[in-house]
PDB file of C-alpha atoms in Angstrom:
ATOM      1  CA  MET A   1     -74.866  94.999 280.752  1.00 53.00           C
ATOM      2  CA  VAL A   2     -71.266  93.833 280.797  1.00 56.00           C
ATOM      3  CA  THR A   3     -70.239  90.224 280.286  1.00 62.00           C
ATOM      4  CA  VAL A   4     -67.077  89.475 282.183  1.00 60.00           C
ATOM      5  CA  THR A   5     -64.850  86.681 280.943  1.00 63.00           C
ATOM      6  CA  LYS A   6     -61.734  87.720 282.858  1.00 63.00           C
ATOM      7  CA  LEU A   7     -60.896  90.258 285.522  1.00 64.00           C
ATOM      8  CA  ASP A   8     -59.381  93.488 284.140  1.00 69.00           C
ATOM      9  CA  LYS A   9     -56.991  94.439 286.940  1.00 76.00           C
ATOM     10  CA  SER A  10     -56.275  97.881 285.441  1.00 81.00           C
ATOM     11  CA  TRP A  11     -59.310  99.492 287.142  1.00 80.00           C
ATOM     12  CA  ILE A  12     -58.631  98.021 290.604  1.00 86.00           C
ATOM     13  CA  THR A  13     -57.162 100.538 293.008  1.00 89.00           C
ATOM     14  CA  ASP A  14     -54.850  99.650 295.893  1.00 92.00           C
ATOM     15  CA  GLU A  15     -57.729 100.322 298.276  1.00 92.00           C
ATOM     16  CA  ASP A  16     -60.042  98.009 296.283  1.00 91.00           C
ATOM     17  CA  PHE A  17     -57.434  95.258 296.372  1.00 92.00           C
ATOM     18  CA  LEU A  18     -56.712  95.659 300.087  1.00 94.00           C
ATOM     19  CA  LEU A  19     -60.418  95.468 300.964  1.00 94.00           C
ATOM     20  CA  PHE A  20     -60.839  92.392 298.733  1.00 94.00           C
ATOM     21  CA  TYR A  21     -57.751  90.696 300.164  1.00 94.00           C
ATOM     22  CA  GLU A  22     -58.609  91.343 303.806  1.00 95.00           C
ATOM     23  CA  SER A  23     -62.361  90.739 303.673  1.00 96.00           C
ATOM     24  CA  ILE A  24     -62.418  87.813 301.207  1.00 96.00           C
ATOM     25  CA  CYS A  25     -59.041  86.159 300.644  1.00 95.00           C
ATOM     26  CA  ASN A  26     -57.831  86.535 304.240  1.00 96.00           C
ATOM     27  CA  ASN A  27     -61.253  85.846 305.802  1.00 97.00           C
ATOM     28  CA  PRO A  28     -61.089  82.719 308.010  1.00 97.00           C
ATOM     29  CA  TYR A  29     -64.785  81.979 307.383  1.00 98.00           C
ATOM     30  CA  ILE A  30     -64.392  81.739 303.600  1.00 97.00           C
ATOM     31  CA  LEU A  31     -62.782  78.406 302.737  1.00 95.00           C
ATOM     32  CA  TYR A  32     -62.315  79.006 298.990  1.00 94.00           C
ATOM     33  CA  LYS A  33     -60.743  81.867 297.128  1.00 94.00           C
ATOM     34  CA  PRO A  34     -62.788  83.368 294.294  1.00 92.00           C
ATOM     35  CA  TYR A  35     -61.745  82.845 290.724  1.00 87.00           C
ATOM     36  CA  PRO A  36     -61.743  85.882 288.381  1.00 81.00           C
ATOM     37  CA  ARG A  37     -65.393  85.686 287.336  1.00 80.00           C
ATOM     38  CA  GLN A  38     -66.359  85.556 291.002  1.00 87.00           C
ATOM     39  CA  ALA A  39     -63.929  88.326 291.989  1.00 88.00           C
ATOM     40  CA  TRP A  40     -65.382  90.954 289.666  1.00 86.00           C
ATOM     41  CA  PRO A  41     -68.847  91.065 291.346  1.00 87.00           C
ATOM     42  CA  LEU A  42     -67.129  91.237 294.765  1.00 90.00           C
ATOM     43  CA  TYR A  43     -65.080  94.244 293.678  1.00 87.00           C
ATOM     44  CA  GLU A  44     -68.143  95.828 292.096  1.00 84.00           C
ATOM     45  CA  ALA A  45     -70.365  95.315 295.149  1.00 87.00           C
ATOM     46  CA  ASN A  46     -67.744  97.038 297.339  1.00 86.00           C
ATOM     47  CA  ARG A  47     -67.281 100.123 295.163  1.00 82.00           C
ATOM     48  CA  PRO A  48     -68.306 103.462 296.762  1.00 81.00           C
ATOM     49  CA  ASN A  49     -72.021 104.139 296.262  1.00 81.00           C
ATOM     50  CA  GLN A  50     -72.970 106.608 293.546  1.00 81.00           C
ATOM     51  CA  HIS A  51     -75.682 109.203 294.220  1.00 86.00           C
ATOM     52  CA  ASP A  52     -76.519 107.578 297.577  1.00 87.00           C
ATOM     53  CA  GLU A  53     -77.749 104.487 295.733  1.00 87.00           C
ATOM     54  CA  PRO A  54     -76.615 101.004 296.810  1.00 82.00           C
ATOM     55  CA  ASN A  55     -74.529  99.032 294.343  1.00 78.00           C
ATOM     56  CA  GLN A  56     -76.463  96.477 292.342  1.00 80.00           C
ATOM     57  CA  ILE A  57     -74.976  93.508 290.527  1.00 76.00           C
ATOM     58  CA  LEU A  58     -76.527  90.763 288.514  1.00 75.00           C
ATOM     59  CA  VAL A  59     -74.567  87.530 288.293  1.00 76.00           C
ATOM     60  CA  GLY A  60     -75.458  84.735 285.975  1.00 71.00           C
ATOM     61  CA  ALA A  61     -73.856  81.512 284.844  1.00 68.00           C
ATOM     62  CA  GLY A  62     -74.730  77.988 283.899  1.00 65.00           C
ATOM     63  CA  GLY A  63     -75.184  75.203 286.424  1.00 64.00           C
ATOM     64  CA  PHE A  64     -72.125  74.795 288.641  1.00 57.00           C
ATOM     65  CA  GLY A  65     -70.881  78.241 287.603  1.00 60.00           C
ATOM     66  CA  GLY A  66     -69.935  79.311 291.139  1.00 82.00           C
ATOM     67  CA  LYS A  67     -72.943  81.519 291.952  1.00 88.00           C
ATOM     68  CA  THR A  68     -73.717  79.756 295.238  1.00 92.00           C
ATOM     69  CA  TYR A  69     -70.106  80.032 296.423  1.00 94.00           C
ATOM     70  CA  LEU A  70     -70.116  83.698 295.384  1.00 93.00           C
ATOM     71  CA  GLY A  71     -73.275  84.321 297.432  1.00 94.00           C
ATOM     72  CA  SER A  72     -71.730  82.522 300.389  1.00 96.00           C
ATOM     73  CA  MET A  73     -68.595  84.670 300.125  1.00 96.00           C
ATOM     74  CA  MET A  74     -70.622  87.862 299.908  1.00 95.00           C
ATOM     75  CA  ALA A  75     -72.717  86.958 302.943  1.00 96.00           C
ATOM     76  CA  LEU A  76     -69.631  86.122 305.028  1.00 98.00           C
ATOM     77  CA  GLN A  77     -67.484  89.061 303.890  1.00 96.00           C
ATOM     78  CA  TYR A  78     -68.237  91.185 306.936  1.00 96.00           C
ATOM     79  CA  ILE A  79     -69.646  88.602 309.384  1.00 97.00           C
ATOM     80  CA  ASP A  80     -67.052  89.528 312.017  1.00 96.00           C
ATOM     81  CA  VAL A  81     -68.155  93.192 312.126  1.00 95.00           C
ATOM     82  CA  PRO A  82     -70.258  93.839 315.263  1.00 94.00           C
ATOM     83  CA  ASP A  83     -73.962  94.237 314.492  1.00 91.00           C
ATOM     84  CA  TYR A  84     -73.473  93.185 310.835  1.00 96.00           C
ATOM     85  CA  SER A  85     -76.758  92.070 309.300  1.00 97.00           C
ATOM     86  CA  CYS A  86     -77.279  90.242 306.030  1.00 96.00           C
ATOM     87  CA  LEU A  87     -80.370  88.719 304.410  1.00 96.00           C
ATOM     88  CA  VAL A  88     -80.092  85.771 302.036  1.00 96.00           C
ATOM     89  CA  THR A  89     -83.270  84.950 300.125  1.00 94.00           C
ATOM     90  CA  ARG A  90     -84.166  82.144 297.794  1.00 93.00           C
ATOM     91  CA  LYS A  91     -87.311  81.166 295.939  1.00 93.00           C
ATOM     92  CA  ASN A  92     -88.296  78.338 298.285  1.00 94.00           C
ATOM     93  CA  TYR A  93     -87.180  76.532 301.403  1.00 93.00           C
ATOM     94  CA  ALA A  94     -85.590  73.652 299.468  1.00 92.00           C
ATOM     95  CA  GLU A  95     -83.336  76.029 297.510  1.00 91.00           C
ATOM     96  CA  LEU A  96     -82.599  78.015 300.669  1.00 93.00           C
ATOM     97  CA  THR A  97     -81.421  75.184 302.888  1.00 94.00           C
ATOM     98  CA  GLY A  98     -80.803  72.210 300.571  1.00 92.00           C
ATOM     99  CA  GLN A  99     -77.568  70.421 299.985  1.00 92.00           C
ATOM    100  CA  ASP A 100     -74.931  72.743 298.410  1.00 91.00           C
ATOM    101  CA  SER A 101     -77.024  75.843 299.231  1.00 95.00           C
ATOM    102  CA  ILE A 102     -75.658  79.090 300.651  1.00 96.00           C
ATOM    103  CA  TRP A 103     -77.025  78.013 304.071  1.00 97.00           C
ATOM    104  CA  ASP A 104     -75.215  74.680 303.788  1.00 96.00           C
ATOM    105  CA  ASN A 105     -71.945  76.343 302.705  1.00 96.00           C
ATOM    106  CA  ILE A 106     -71.984  78.957 305.459  1.00 97.00           C
ATOM    107  CA  LYS A 107     -72.972  76.432 308.131  1.00 97.00           C
ATOM    108  CA  HIS A 108     -69.994  74.248 307.183  1.00 97.00           C
ATOM    109  CA  TRP A 109     -67.514  77.087 306.571  1.00 97.00           C
ATOM    110  CA  ALA A 110     -68.293  79.419 309.478  1.00 98.00           C
ATOM    111  CA  CYS A 111     -69.676  77.132 312.190  1.00 97.00           C
ATOM    112  CA  ASP A 112     -66.775  74.678 312.257  1.00 97.00           C
ATOM    113  CA  TYR A 113     -65.729  74.740 315.912  1.00 97.00           C
ATOM    114  CA  ASP A 114     -62.876  72.281 315.329  1.00 97.00           C
ATOM    115  CA  ARG A 115     -61.256  74.654 312.835  1.00 97.00           C
ATOM    116  CA  LEU A 116     -62.299  78.051 314.231  1.00 97.00           C
ATOM    117  CA  GLY A 117     -62.564  77.453 317.984  1.00 97.00           C
ATOM    118  CA  ASP A 118     -64.066  80.437 319.821  1.00 97.00           C
ATOM    119  CA  MET A 119     -64.360  82.317 316.515  1.00 97.00           C
ATOM    120  CA  ALA A 120     -66.897  79.788 315.193  1.00 98.00           C
ATOM    121  CA  CYS A 121     -70.342  81.085 314.365  1.00 98.00           C
ATOM    122  CA  ARG A 122     -73.506  79.472 315.674  1.00 97.00           C
ATOM    123  CA  SER A 123     -76.310  78.275 313.434  1.00 97.00           C
ATOM    124  CA  ASN A 124     -79.927  78.309 314.503  1.00 96.00           C
ATOM    125  CA  GLU A 125     -81.897  75.941 312.276  1.00 93.00           C
ATOM    126  CA  SER A 126     -85.305  76.954 313.632  1.00 93.00           C
ATOM    127  CA  LYS A 127     -84.740  80.674 313.042  1.00 95.00           C
ATOM    128  CA  LEU A 128     -82.505  80.126 309.999  1.00 96.00           C
ATOM    129  CA  THR A 129     -79.750  82.388 311.255  1.00 97.00           C
ATOM    130  CA  ILE A 130     -75.975  82.220 311.483  1.00 98.00           C
ATOM    131  CA  GLU A 131     -74.558  84.353 314.284  1.00 97.00           C
ATOM    132  CA  HIS A 132     -70.954  85.455 314.819  1.00 98.00           C
ATOM    133  CA  PRO A 133     -69.645  85.741 318.414  1.00 97.00           C
ATOM    134  CA  ASN A 134     -69.406  89.573 317.860  1.00 95.00           C
ATOM    135  CA  GLY A 135     -73.126  89.727 317.096  1.00 96.00           C
ATOM    136  CA  GLY A 136     -72.976  89.808 313.297  1.00 97.00           C
ATOM    137  CA  ARG A 137     -75.876  87.826 311.860  1.00 97.00           C
ATOM    138  CA  ILE A 138     -76.944  86.346 308.567  1.00 98.00           C
ATOM    139  CA  TRP A 139     -80.700  85.762 308.126  1.00 98.00           C
ATOM    140  CA  PHE A 140     -82.151  83.308 305.622  1.00 97.00           C
ATOM    141  CA  LYS A 141     -85.672  83.660 304.178  1.00 97.00           C
ATOM    142  CA  ALA A 142     -87.578  81.655 301.580  1.00 95.00           C
ATOM    143  CA  ILE A 143     -89.871  83.886 299.463  1.00 92.00           C
ATOM    144  CA  ASP A 144     -92.428  81.136 298.590  1.00 83.00           C
TER     145      ASP A 144
END
């Protein structure tokens, strides 16, 4: 396990940076830019897969450490790609949809018609989905 206290830019390639910049920093659905401890997991999650295995990251921090914003950024990173599908899970319904949850962030960031116009996503509270006009969709599920 590696504890990251600051982002070491020496191992970031130009391609890594371009993907990060275009899909996170220049993404109209993500209202906040990640700080270095949030950026590292985003870079790591987007690295090429090794041995046909998906990338796995474990992010931890104290309360108000930015984990929910990071999860919101990761879910929205490719929302504009047609047929994109993402699943966000939490332990229970209250954690899934409560105030300051990933659901709450994404609903406010990506479904803001006043700011985004025709690019705004639609939220479906009964199905717990966020859908992009191109068909990309984020699903939310409480494990309970």
